[in-house]
Amino acid sequence: MKNSRRKFLKIAGATAAGLGLSTTAIKALESTTAEPPRAPDPHAAPAVDTIKMGKPVIDETAPVADVKKNPPPSKAKQWAMVVDTRQFKSSKDLEPVVNACNKIHNIPSLNKKHEIKWIWEEEYKHLFPSLETKFLAEEVKHRPFPALCNHCENPPCVRACPTQATFKRKDGIVLMDFHRCIGCRFCMAACPYGARSFNYVDPRPNIEEFNPQFPTRTKGVVEKCNFCAERLAKGQWPACVEASNGAITFGDLDDPDSDVRKVLKNNFSVRRNVSLGTEPSVYYII
Amino acid sequence: MLETIFKGSKSYWTLVTILAGLIAVGAIFYIKQLQVGLGITGMSRDVSWGFYIAQLTFLVGVAAGGVMLVLPYYLHNYKKFGKITILGEFLAIASIIMCLLFVMVDLGQPARALNLWLHPTLHSVLFWDSLVLFGYLFLNLLVGWTVLDCERNAVPPPKWIKPFIYLSIPFAFGIHTVTAFLYCGLPGRHFWLTAVLAPRFLASAFAAGPAFVIILCLILKKYTKFNAGKDAVQALSRIITYALLANIFLFLCEVFVAMYSQMPSHMVHLQYLFFGLHGHNALVPYMWAAMTMMAVAIFMLLVPSVRKNESYLAIACVLTFVGIWIDKGLGMITGGFVPNPLHQVTEYMPTFPELMISIGIYSIGGLILTFLFKMAVSVREEVSQDL
């Protein structure tokens, strides 16, 4: 019994090693994408072949946009975000990202019960409770993970909202109309990602540095990350993307040539609690 | 008939004054809440619904419980409920008004409440809940008033009222089913994500509502000339017994599914409520108290000799009512939010202002109920004098 189990593990290990293909193999596979489309081969190796885990993949053939130089695409069918969490080594790396969002969106600083959070730091075990592993790699355990609204393709908050104050735009962004919201907080109960905050008190006196470019909110309304819809409209990248030094990629999930699709093609990624059928648009490379 | 509420004994006016005073205190705290925001309550980012919404849930049940008087009388022609059906209807009116007030005080922007109907959203359960609640309120006002007015004039109720009475029966089931659907259709809230939630809500409602009616009947019997009759009270007590058993049965079904499957996401909320989680155990004593009360009530109700003694029956009804109130009005809502979807524990306890506002609303309900019952009792006294 013991022997056969060991044998199995050996074979499994060898197979796994085989799956971790060399870079040449990956290159070869990618070159095929340049060819005219062919009928899909049902016996082709699954996409898992291109998966590489552990270190960042730098793929010269498909460079992602440099957010410092190029503006974001003007439109998309489904905006999405890919967070390369490997690039966040400590809270220090994530802090500028969170601060950029807080500052631009006039997020007040309040006590823990009443706090407003659009993007914030979480531990792996809280962000991915369904992907828990008993013995998580030490480095991942302490890695700071950014949590934010997933801009779900099938958002439960939009379904729950009785006034359409929260709604899904044609480009996939789930937005809030702060002026229509009645503050019933049904959306907060509906969101399975804890992405929504309620203004339990007037936020205005607690905004450290006021940004006149973005509206402040009144007490009694719900708010959350808006994928920087106001910046995209002006041809700017979302604030967190810009502040992330390349760790966060942003683009159209429906466009196979988009930056997000390029990054997803080459890296193993996960999403938060997919079993709920919400189809989150924020992907995490672990 | 309204004039009858202006003539009353000294004790009647004392009760009215006390309730008016409590309403005034509640109003002061509500003004404070309007100024500061819902931050004066115990609610938080993680527990975003608290005492107010829990009271809504419980009181929808009390309102729906009225159907346990209407249904036997009008569908099964159980004549002994003829005298008290009106009490069930009036209790439903007071309860629904309290429900609507609890929703109003829970809103962050109450001035925008009409957005609910200005932008009707068919995929939101809250929209449907508002429709059935207002529908049930309207039906009970119409039926209660018409039937009582006819009784006063010693004529049988008009024929056109019958369809409204029959309609009120599915509406009673509807209000509590839709209220359960507010919770049980939310992904990621596993405590509520159960098909048994609506049936369980109905079972507890059909115990709590009639239990309160019995308490009211016994109070009326003591302080007024209104006597519901022994048989009616006993029949109600049997309804409570079955409903309470069904409630506990459904709860144990929940416990079995969670505990036998051993799925952490299902077990964790029950663990929090009954044993505490990571040292957080604010609700543990309340939950055990609720379960004990309901268990004792079941035992008292099941033994015929105990049930038939009206003093013991009163105790059993109070235990039933309070037990269900704690279970639904405290544990049911908070339990679904703790722990949060990120498996973090933030506890909730209502604050003093929150409780005062709630007492204010209960006093409004109490005052409405007092006026309505005064009306019913006065009409009965009038009719009996005429005879």
XYZ file of C-alpha atoms in Angstrom:
673
model
C 0.000 0.000 0.000
C 2.694 2.379 1.106
C 4.834 1.443 -1.902
C 2.134 1.989 -4.451
C 1.353 5.379 -2.930
C 5.003 6.354 -3.132
C 5.121 5.127 -6.726
C 2.119 7.250 -7.560
C 3.685 10.325 -6.035
C 6.854 9.720 -8.043
C 4.961 9.485 -11.287
C 2.880 12.498 -10.385
C 6.037 14.443 -9.607
C 7.638 13.514 -12.908
C 4.512 14.543 -14.764
C 4.407 17.831 -12.930
C 8.037 18.479 -13.860
C 7.163 17.732 -17.455
C 4.375 20.249 -17.334
C 6.741 23.004 -16.235
C 7.838 23.517 -19.788
C 11.038 25.254 -20.780
C 10.890 28.828 -22.030
C 11.582 27.640 -25.570
C 8.458 25.568 -25.474
C 6.474 28.561 -24.321
C 7.977 30.698 -27.080
C 7.068 28.034 -29.612
C 3.543 27.966 -28.320
C 3.219 31.716 -28.446
C 4.543 31.898 -32.007
C 1.561 29.880 -33.100
C -0.716 32.699 -32.042
C 0.732 34.815 -34.877
C -0.459 32.308 -37.437
C -3.892 32.511 -39.018
C -6.576 30.977 -36.790
C -6.996 27.238 -37.051
C -9.728 24.967 -35.923
C -9.091 24.140 -32.272
C -7.422 20.785 -31.818
C -9.425 18.829 -29.259
C -6.339 16.793 -28.351
C -4.153 19.824 -27.794
C -2.465 20.105 -24.430
C -4.516 22.177 -22.029
C -3.612 25.768 -21.316
C -1.957 24.602 -18.129
C 1.219 24.119 -20.193
C 1.919 27.804 -20.156
C 1.486 28.119 -16.426
C 4.526 29.197 -14.526
C 4.493 29.873 -10.875
C 6.889 31.469 -8.456
C 8.670 34.268 -10.243
C 7.383 37.053 -12.462
C 7.251 36.259 -16.123
C 8.887 38.819 -18.318
C 7.721 38.167 -21.802
C 9.386 40.357 -24.399
C 7.116 39.262 -27.211
C 4.050 40.632 -25.511
C 4.982 43.712 -23.506
C 2.222 45.290 -21.443
C 1.601 49.003 -21.711
C 3.850 51.290 -19.718
C 1.318 53.262 -17.715
C 3.800 56.133 -17.409
C 3.958 56.610 -21.186
C 0.768 55.273 -22.779
C -2.839 56.178 -21.961
C -5.311 53.378 -21.263
C -7.534 52.078 -24.082
C -10.441 54.438 -24.683
C -13.081 51.754 -24.307
C -13.621 48.181 -23.221
C -16.302 45.536 -23.056
C -15.286 44.409 -19.590
C -12.637 46.294 -17.691
C -10.542 44.016 -15.560
C -7.531 44.134 -13.308
C -4.691 41.723 -12.763
C -2.743 42.130 -9.550
C 0.717 40.570 -9.562
C 0.862 40.085 -5.822
C 4.429 38.767 -6.079
C 5.554 42.314 -6.517
C 4.155 43.369 -3.165
C 6.796 42.193 -0.742
C 5.781 44.189 2.290
C 3.131 46.684 3.342
C 5.516 49.389 2.212
C 5.061 48.308 -1.415
C 1.281 48.399 -1.209
C 0.949 51.590 0.821
C 1.498 54.042 -2.070
C -1.165 52.199 -4.067
C -3.744 52.489 -1.291
C -2.774 56.072 -0.520
C -3.092 57.141 -4.156
C -6.692 55.913 -4.187
C -7.556 57.395 -0.800
C -6.190 60.793 -1.748
C -7.830 61.017 -5.159
C -11.221 59.849 -3.930
C -11.428 61.928 -0.751
C -11.544 58.875 1.488
C -11.860 59.974 5.124
C -9.904 58.381 7.940
C -12.333 57.038 10.509
C -12.345 54.420 13.252
C -12.494 50.757 12.310
C -16.258 50.434 12.729
C -17.044 53.325 10.438
C -14.075 53.226 8.097
C -14.391 53.774 4.357
C -12.217 51.453 2.267
C -11.980 51.307 -1.510
C -8.708 49.431 -1.757
C -6.990 48.062 1.301
C -4.493 45.538 2.536
C -5.543 42.010 3.480
C -3.814 38.767 4.304
C -4.055 35.754 1.993
C -6.227 33.812 4.450
C -8.825 36.580 4.540
C -8.832 37.328 0.834
C -8.999 33.678 -0.208
C -10.672 31.803 2.656
C -11.872 29.167 0.190
C -8.329 28.612 -1.084
C -6.924 28.122 2.367
C -4.019 25.799 2.744
C -2.866 24.514 6.069
C 0.771 25.214 5.410
C 0.988 28.282 3.268
C 4.395 29.427 2.056
C 5.756 31.780 4.687
C 6.328 34.545 2.153
C 2.740 34.386 0.806
C 1.365 34.274 4.330
C 2.865 37.669 5.094
C 2.473 39.158 1.648
C 0.149 42.186 1.566
C -2.772 41.550 -0.788
C -4.836 44.448 -2.083
C -8.588 43.951 -1.646
C -11.059 45.985 -3.671
C -14.389 45.782 -5.471
C -14.287 42.926 -7.973
C -16.535 44.658 -10.499
C -18.254 41.321 -10.927
C -19.661 40.380 -14.296
C -22.702 39.138 -12.362
C -22.820 41.528 -9.406
C -25.112 40.529 -6.486
C -25.045 44.120 -5.180
C -26.664 45.406 -8.380
C -29.316 42.706 -8.097
C -30.070 43.712 -4.502
C -30.119 47.515 -4.858
C -33.765 48.675 -4.818
C -33.157 52.019 -6.551
C -30.513 51.191 -9.181
C -28.213 53.526 -7.263
C -25.606 50.866 -7.873
C -25.507 49.648 -11.440
C -23.293 47.911 -13.965
C -22.090 49.995 -16.861
C -21.752 48.630 -20.396
C -17.979 48.480 -19.921
C -18.388 46.237 -16.874
C -17.690 48.835 -14.201
C -20.054 48.614 -11.236
C -20.770 52.177 -10.198
C -22.554 54.038 -7.405
C -24.870 56.998 -7.771
C -24.274 58.727 -4.435
C -27.296 60.952 -5.006
C -29.799 58.198 -5.551
C -28.619 55.846 -2.790
C -31.144 55.706 0.065
C -28.662 54.037 2.394
C -30.569 50.781 2.912
C -27.271 48.838 2.809
C -28.844 45.867 1.028
C -25.832 45.959 -1.326
C -23.481 45.560 1.629
C -25.285 42.419 2.741
C -25.267 41.170 -0.852
C -21.566 41.749 -1.531
C -19.663 38.571 -0.689
C -16.315 40.373 -0.804
C -16.814 43.062 1.850
C -16.025 45.677 -0.772
C -18.633 48.216 0.270
C -18.506 50.928 2.905
C -21.287 52.992 4.433
C -20.963 56.583 5.582
C -22.069 56.105 9.174
C -21.020 59.700 9.876
C -20.307 62.795 7.813
C -17.035 61.985 6.048
C -16.125 65.563 5.155
C -14.518 66.709 8.408
C -12.316 63.600 8.293
C -10.813 64.062 4.841
C -7.152 64.848 5.346
C -6.372 66.392 1.977
C -9.353 67.501 -0.090
C -9.274 66.807 -3.844
C -11.693 69.145 -5.631
C -11.573 66.911 -8.732
C -13.724 64.231 -7.108
C -16.991 64.636 -5.184
C -17.077 64.112 -1.446
C -19.941 62.049 -0.094
C -22.649 62.802 2.393
C -23.467 60.716 5.449
C -25.896 57.861 4.930
C -24.782 56.590 1.522
C -22.793 53.556 0.440
C -19.610 53.776 -1.588
C -16.886 51.587 -3.044
C -14.108 51.387 -5.631
C -15.228 52.657 -9.041
C -12.256 51.369 -11.079
C -11.458 55.104 -11.437
C -14.226 55.585 -13.988
C -13.660 59.345 -13.717
C -9.982 58.956 -14.654
C -10.614 56.477 -17.479
C -13.007 59.032 -18.967
C -10.117 61.484 -19.117
C -7.722 58.955 -20.606
C -5.913 58.309 -17.340
C -5.101 54.953 -15.753
C -6.779 54.067 -12.468
C -4.873 55.628 -9.596
C -3.833 52.307 -8.079
C -2.565 51.024 -11.429
C -0.493 54.137 -11.883
C 0.963 53.942 -8.380
C 1.700 50.217 -8.529
C 4.962 50.313 -10.518
C 3.647 47.730 -12.937
C 2.309 45.336 -10.317
C -1.287 46.005 -11.362
C -2.321 45.562 -14.985
C -5.556 47.015 -16.281
C -7.424 46.433 -19.548
C -10.242 44.838 -21.461
C -10.936 41.235 -20.483
C -12.827 40.649 -23.726
C -9.933 41.733 -25.943
C -7.524 38.811 -26.427
C -4.695 41.248 -27.162
C -5.256 43.420 -24.116
C -2.627 43.794 -21.428
C -4.684 41.893 -18.880
C -5.187 38.971 -21.250
C -1.458 38.887 -22.058
C -0.579 38.739 -18.394
C -3.273 36.159 -17.636
C -2.105 33.976 -20.503
C 1.355 33.713 -19.041
C 0.665 33.496 -15.343
C -1.387 31.348 -13.050
C -4.051 33.530 -11.509
C -6.934 33.137 -9.101
C -10.029 35.137 -8.285
C -11.828 35.571 -4.992
C -14.528 33.009 -4.174
C -15.570 32.052 -7.699
C -17.924 29.355 -6.414
C -20.562 32.065 -5.882
C -20.982 32.653 -9.600
C -20.279 36.364 -9.402
C -17.471 36.303 -11.997
C -15.054 38.755 -10.411
C -13.036 40.942 -12.792
C -10.074 41.290 -10.466
C -7.476 38.566 -10.934
C -4.617 37.803 -8.579
C -1.306 36.272 -9.569
C -0.057 34.498 -6.481
C -65.804 54.674 15.284
C -62.722 56.805 15.792
C -64.499 58.861 18.467
C -64.353 55.878 20.818
C -60.639 56.339 21.323
C -61.198 59.757 22.963
C -63.355 58.402 25.746
C -61.663 56.160 28.223
C -60.917 55.316 31.810
C -58.079 56.772 33.859
C -55.902 53.699 33.318
C -56.479 53.966 29.578
C -55.238 57.554 29.567
C -52.300 56.643 31.792
C -51.254 54.010 29.254
C -51.658 56.501 26.402
C -49.581 59.103 28.255
C -46.766 56.662 29.029
C -46.618 55.529 25.406
C -46.678 59.137 24.157
C -43.820 59.970 26.517
C -41.715 57.056 25.234
C -42.462 58.119 21.666
C -41.215 61.623 22.475
C -37.981 60.237 23.947
C -37.496 58.044 20.876
C -38.100 61.040 18.630
C -35.397 63.055 20.401
C -32.879 60.272 19.827
C -34.010 59.949 16.226
C -33.353 63.657 15.657
C -29.874 63.033 17.044
C -29.478 60.138 14.585
C -30.564 62.380 11.716
C -27.910 64.894 12.721
C -25.007 62.528 13.370
C -25.889 59.636 11.090
C -26.252 55.924 11.764
C -22.869 56.165 13.494
C -24.744 56.529 16.784
C -25.868 52.920 16.431
C -23.763 49.842 17.050
C -23.685 48.940 13.371
C -20.394 48.812 11.528
C -18.821 48.190 8.144
C -18.966 44.455 8.851
C -22.330 44.250 10.605
C -24.248 46.634 8.393
C -27.722 45.609 9.543
C -28.547 45.470 13.210
C -31.360 45.868 15.701
C -33.640 47.879 13.404
C -33.722 45.370 10.560
C -33.977 42.523 13.050
C -37.088 44.151 14.569
C -38.495 44.498 11.062
C -37.988 40.776 10.554
C -39.560 39.851 13.869
C -42.541 42.189 13.495
C -43.298 41.044 9.956
C -43.716 37.679 11.652
C -46.070 39.037 14.292
C -48.100 40.686 11.538
C -48.208 37.502 9.480
C -49.203 35.574 12.612
C -52.564 37.332 12.487
C -53.482 35.011 9.642
C -53.674 32.147 12.124
C -56.927 33.780 13.328
C -58.230 34.837 9.930
C -57.611 31.522 8.188
C -59.515 29.183 10.555
C -62.412 31.618 10.808
C -62.918 32.510 7.166
C -61.626 29.388 5.401
C -62.681 26.706 7.872
C -65.644 28.528 9.367
C -64.239 28.061 12.872
C -66.822 30.257 14.582
C -65.040 30.504 17.918
C -62.451 32.797 16.362
C -65.203 35.196 15.244
C -64.701 37.441 18.241
C -60.927 37.674 18.083
C -60.247 37.745 14.351
C -60.397 41.518 14.568
C -57.603 41.440 17.180
C -55.365 39.565 14.748
C -56.098 42.094 12.026
C -55.478 45.081 14.287
C -52.269 43.523 15.604
C -51.181 43.109 11.991
C -51.850 46.806 11.304
C -49.800 47.960 14.302
C -46.996 45.520 13.470
C -46.740 46.513 9.823
C -46.610 50.204 10.729
C -43.773 49.397 13.130
C -42.031 47.429 10.353
C -42.210 50.383 7.993
C -40.920 52.716 10.715
C -38.018 50.380 11.461
C -37.071 50.435 7.775
C -37.294 54.233 7.774
C -35.010 54.695 10.787
C -32.564 52.237 9.259
C -32.173 54.262 6.073
C -29.075 56.390 5.774
C -30.996 58.879 3.632
C -34.642 58.648 4.776
C -35.569 61.738 2.753
C -34.847 59.731 -0.381
C -37.054 56.782 0.631
C -39.436 57.388 -2.265
C -36.640 56.471 -4.691
C -37.847 52.953 -3.974
C -40.935 53.653 -6.088
C -39.584 56.425 -8.300
C -37.084 53.909 -9.669
C -38.915 50.604 -9.271
C -36.399 47.795 -9.553
C -37.961 44.433 -10.210
C -34.818 42.447 -9.463
C -34.538 43.852 -5.946
C -36.328 41.886 -3.231
C -36.633 45.063 -1.148
C -38.914 46.562 -3.795
C -41.221 43.540 -3.583
C -41.061 43.560 0.191
C -42.306 47.145 0.237
C -45.188 46.189 -2.054
C -46.379 43.212 -0.005
C -45.993 45.077 3.283
C -48.065 48.018 2.077
C -50.533 45.624 0.452
C -51.003 43.676 3.680
C -51.365 46.912 5.656
C -54.053 48.143 3.263
C -55.924 44.835 3.325
C -55.996 44.664 7.113
C -57.103 48.286 7.451
C -59.887 47.729 4.959
C -61.067 44.399 6.342
C -60.692 45.280 10.013
C -62.502 48.582 9.680
C -65.326 47.290 7.484
C -66.035 44.230 9.600
C -65.971 46.153 12.885
C -68.201 48.886 11.468
C -70.744 46.277 10.377
C -70.604 44.665 13.778
C -71.377 48.044 15.326
C -74.389 48.485 13.073
C -75.461 44.897 13.698
C -75.385 43.993 10.014
C -73.421 41.191 8.343
C -70.245 42.262 6.526
C -70.849 43.191 2.851
C -70.151 40.575 0.219
C -67.504 42.640 -1.560
C -65.206 42.408 1.455
C -64.831 38.620 1.107
C -62.290 38.674 -1.770
C -60.146 41.094 0.233
C -60.282 38.780 3.245
C -59.256 35.804 1.121
C -56.513 37.871 -0.503
C -55.124 38.812 2.896
C -54.324 35.138 3.557
C -51.720 34.651 0.787
C -50.473 38.166 1.558
C -49.744 37.126 5.146
C -47.639 34.225 3.902
C -46.217 36.545 1.267
C -44.903 39.230 3.591
C -42.844 36.804 5.587
C -41.687 34.790 2.612
C -40.494 37.895 0.791
C -38.844 39.138 3.983
C -36.965 35.836 4.206
C -35.992 36.211 0.539
C -34.240 39.472 1.471
C -31.677 37.324 3.238
C -31.721 33.845 1.773
C -30.854 34.888 -1.776
C -27.523 36.489 -0.942
C -24.422 34.607 -2.039
C -21.688 34.413 0.541
C -23.970 34.755 3.591
C -24.203 31.079 4.413
C -26.204 31.445 7.610
C -29.141 32.749 5.597
C -28.463 30.869 2.369
C -30.970 28.126 3.072
C -34.283 27.199 1.495
C -35.625 26.537 4.975
C -35.355 30.189 6.001
C -38.777 31.242 4.700
C -40.588 28.190 6.172
C -38.782 28.745 9.455
C -39.736 32.402 9.472
C -43.373 31.400 8.930
C -43.268 28.754 11.656
C -41.841 31.167 14.211
C -44.307 33.830 13.063
C -47.281 31.527 13.556
C -46.066 30.878 17.092
C -45.087 34.430 18.080
C -48.129 36.174 16.556
C -50.820 34.011 18.194
C -48.806 33.933 21.454
C -49.047 37.711 21.555
C -52.767 37.538 20.729
C -53.312 35.202 23.702
C -51.411 37.577 25.978
C -53.570 40.442 24.698
C -56.762 38.415 25.156
C -55.839 37.620 28.742
C -55.026 41.293 29.419
C -58.319 42.389 27.846
C -60.200 39.810 29.875
C -58.658 41.146 33.071
C -59.070 44.868 32.437
C -62.078 45.156 30.094
C -65.388 43.440 29.506
C -63.962 41.790 26.395
C -63.733 38.036 26.771
C -62.245 36.047 23.915
C -63.648 32.828 25.302
C -61.832 29.796 26.670
C -62.231 27.708 23.537
C -60.756 30.358 21.257
C -57.734 30.788 23.540
C -57.241 27.023 23.777
C -57.487 26.620 20.015
C -54.876 29.346 19.621
C -52.614 27.620 22.123
C -52.716 24.447 20.011
C -51.739 26.454 16.943
C -48.809 27.901 18.896
C -47.741 24.434 19.985
C -47.586 23.088 16.431
C -45.931 26.222 15.072
C -43.305 26.309 17.807
C -42.535 22.628 17.268
C -42.181 23.270 13.545
C -39.873 26.201 14.253
C -37.607 24.129 16.491
C -37.732 21.210 14.054
C -36.628 23.411 11.162
C -33.904 24.940 13.310
C -32.609 21.466 14.193
C -32.640 20.586 10.473
C -30.364 23.582 9.972
C -28.114 22.455 12.777
C -27.903 18.946 11.345
C -27.003 20.094 7.834
C -24.330 22.438 9.140
C -22.831 20.175 11.761
C -22.994 16.831 9.962
C -21.659 18.172 6.683
C -18.900 19.792 8.735
C -18.608 22.553 6.173
C -16.905 25.406 7.994
C -18.773 28.152 6.145
C -22.061 26.665 7.361
C -20.969 25.770 10.874
C -19.157 28.956 11.715
C -22.227 31.159 12.272
C -23.905 28.648 14.569
C -20.620 28.278 16.415
C -20.441 32.034 16.846
C -24.013 32.316 18.087
C -23.984 29.391 20.506
C -20.377 29.007 21.565
C -18.558 32.153 20.474
C -15.777 32.520 17.927
C -12.152 33.389 18.705
C -13.222 34.677 22.107
C -16.100 36.755 20.727
C -19.245 35.565 22.448
C -21.556 38.527 23.050
C -24.661 36.675 21.832
C -24.012 33.289 23.446
C -26.088 33.843 26.626
C -28.964 35.319 24.613
C -29.093 32.400 22.175
C -29.109 29.812 24.947
C -31.746 31.819 26.801
C -33.890 31.873 23.652
C -33.531 28.124 23.120
C -34.281 27.388 26.774
C -37.372 29.589 26.714
C -38.703 27.910 23.593
C -37.968 24.434 24.987
C -39.743 25.200 28.268
C -42.662 26.719 26.345
C -42.990 23.604 24.196
C -43.038 21.399 27.277
C -45.694 23.579 28.949
C -47.829 23.710 25.811
C -47.596 19.993 25.124
C -48.997 19.009 28.515
C -52.782 19.557 28.272
C -53.310 20.152 31.985
C -50.673 22.902 31.965
C -51.901 24.443 28.731
C -55.475 24.584 29.986
C -54.481 26.624 33.031
C -54.592 30.187 31.742
C -51.945 31.456 34.177
C -49.485 28.830 32.979
C -50.573 29.427 29.411
C -49.745 33.115 29.832
C -46.245 32.178 31.000
C -45.809 29.771 28.074
C -46.905 32.487 25.644
C -44.500 35.039 27.113
C -41.673 32.478 26.884
C -42.596 31.720 23.275
C -42.792 35.383 22.319
C -39.572 36.433 24.047
C -37.684 33.335 22.901
C -38.587 33.954 19.276
C -37.883 37.657 19.699
C -34.324 36.958 20.841
C -33.793 34.327 18.137
C -35.096 36.504 15.326
C -34.668 40.003 16.689
C -31.102 39.563 17.860
C -29.444 36.388 16.601
C -30.853 35.929 13.111
C -29.482 39.117 11.568
C -26.236 39.526 13.494
C -25.504 35.829 13.109
C -25.460 36.192 9.351
C -22.872 38.970 9.475
C -20.473 37.371 11.947
C -17.957 36.365 10.812
C -17.826 38.520 7.688
C -17.095 37.034 4.243
C -13.386 37.572 4.887
C -13.676 35.451 8.034
C -13.058 38.362 10.357
C -15.076 38.823 13.513
C -16.630 42.182 14.281
C -19.241 41.955 17.006
C -22.417 43.945 17.245
C -24.479 45.175 20.140
C -27.159 47.844 19.877
C -26.266 51.160 21.506
C -28.398 53.128 23.975
C -29.691 55.632 21.361
C -30.472 52.745 19.026
C -32.509 51.028 21.743
C -34.308 54.263 22.645
C -35.301 54.825 19.010
C -36.513 51.219 18.885
C -38.512 51.660 22.093
C -39.997 54.784 20.524
C -41.180 52.784 17.528
C -42.522 49.976 19.709
C -44.411 52.666 21.631
C -45.917 53.987 18.404
C -47.025 50.442 17.651
C -48.295 50.076 21.186
C -50.261 53.307 20.917
C -51.807 52.303 17.586
C -52.690 48.916 19.047
C -54.170 50.558 22.146
C -56.349 52.837 20.014
C -57.469 50.032 17.719
C -58.229 47.647 20.570
C -60.043 50.431 22.436
C -62.166 50.859 19.349
C -62.888 47.132 19.095
C -63.658 46.792 22.796
C -65.894 49.913 22.795
C -67.868 48.638 19.820
C -68.348 45.281 21.533
C -69.520 46.991 24.718
C -71.906 49.194 22.733
C -73.386 46.220 20.906
C -73.847 44.185 24.084
C -75.611 47.143 25.759
C -77.974 47.503 22.807
C -79.027 43.898 23.041
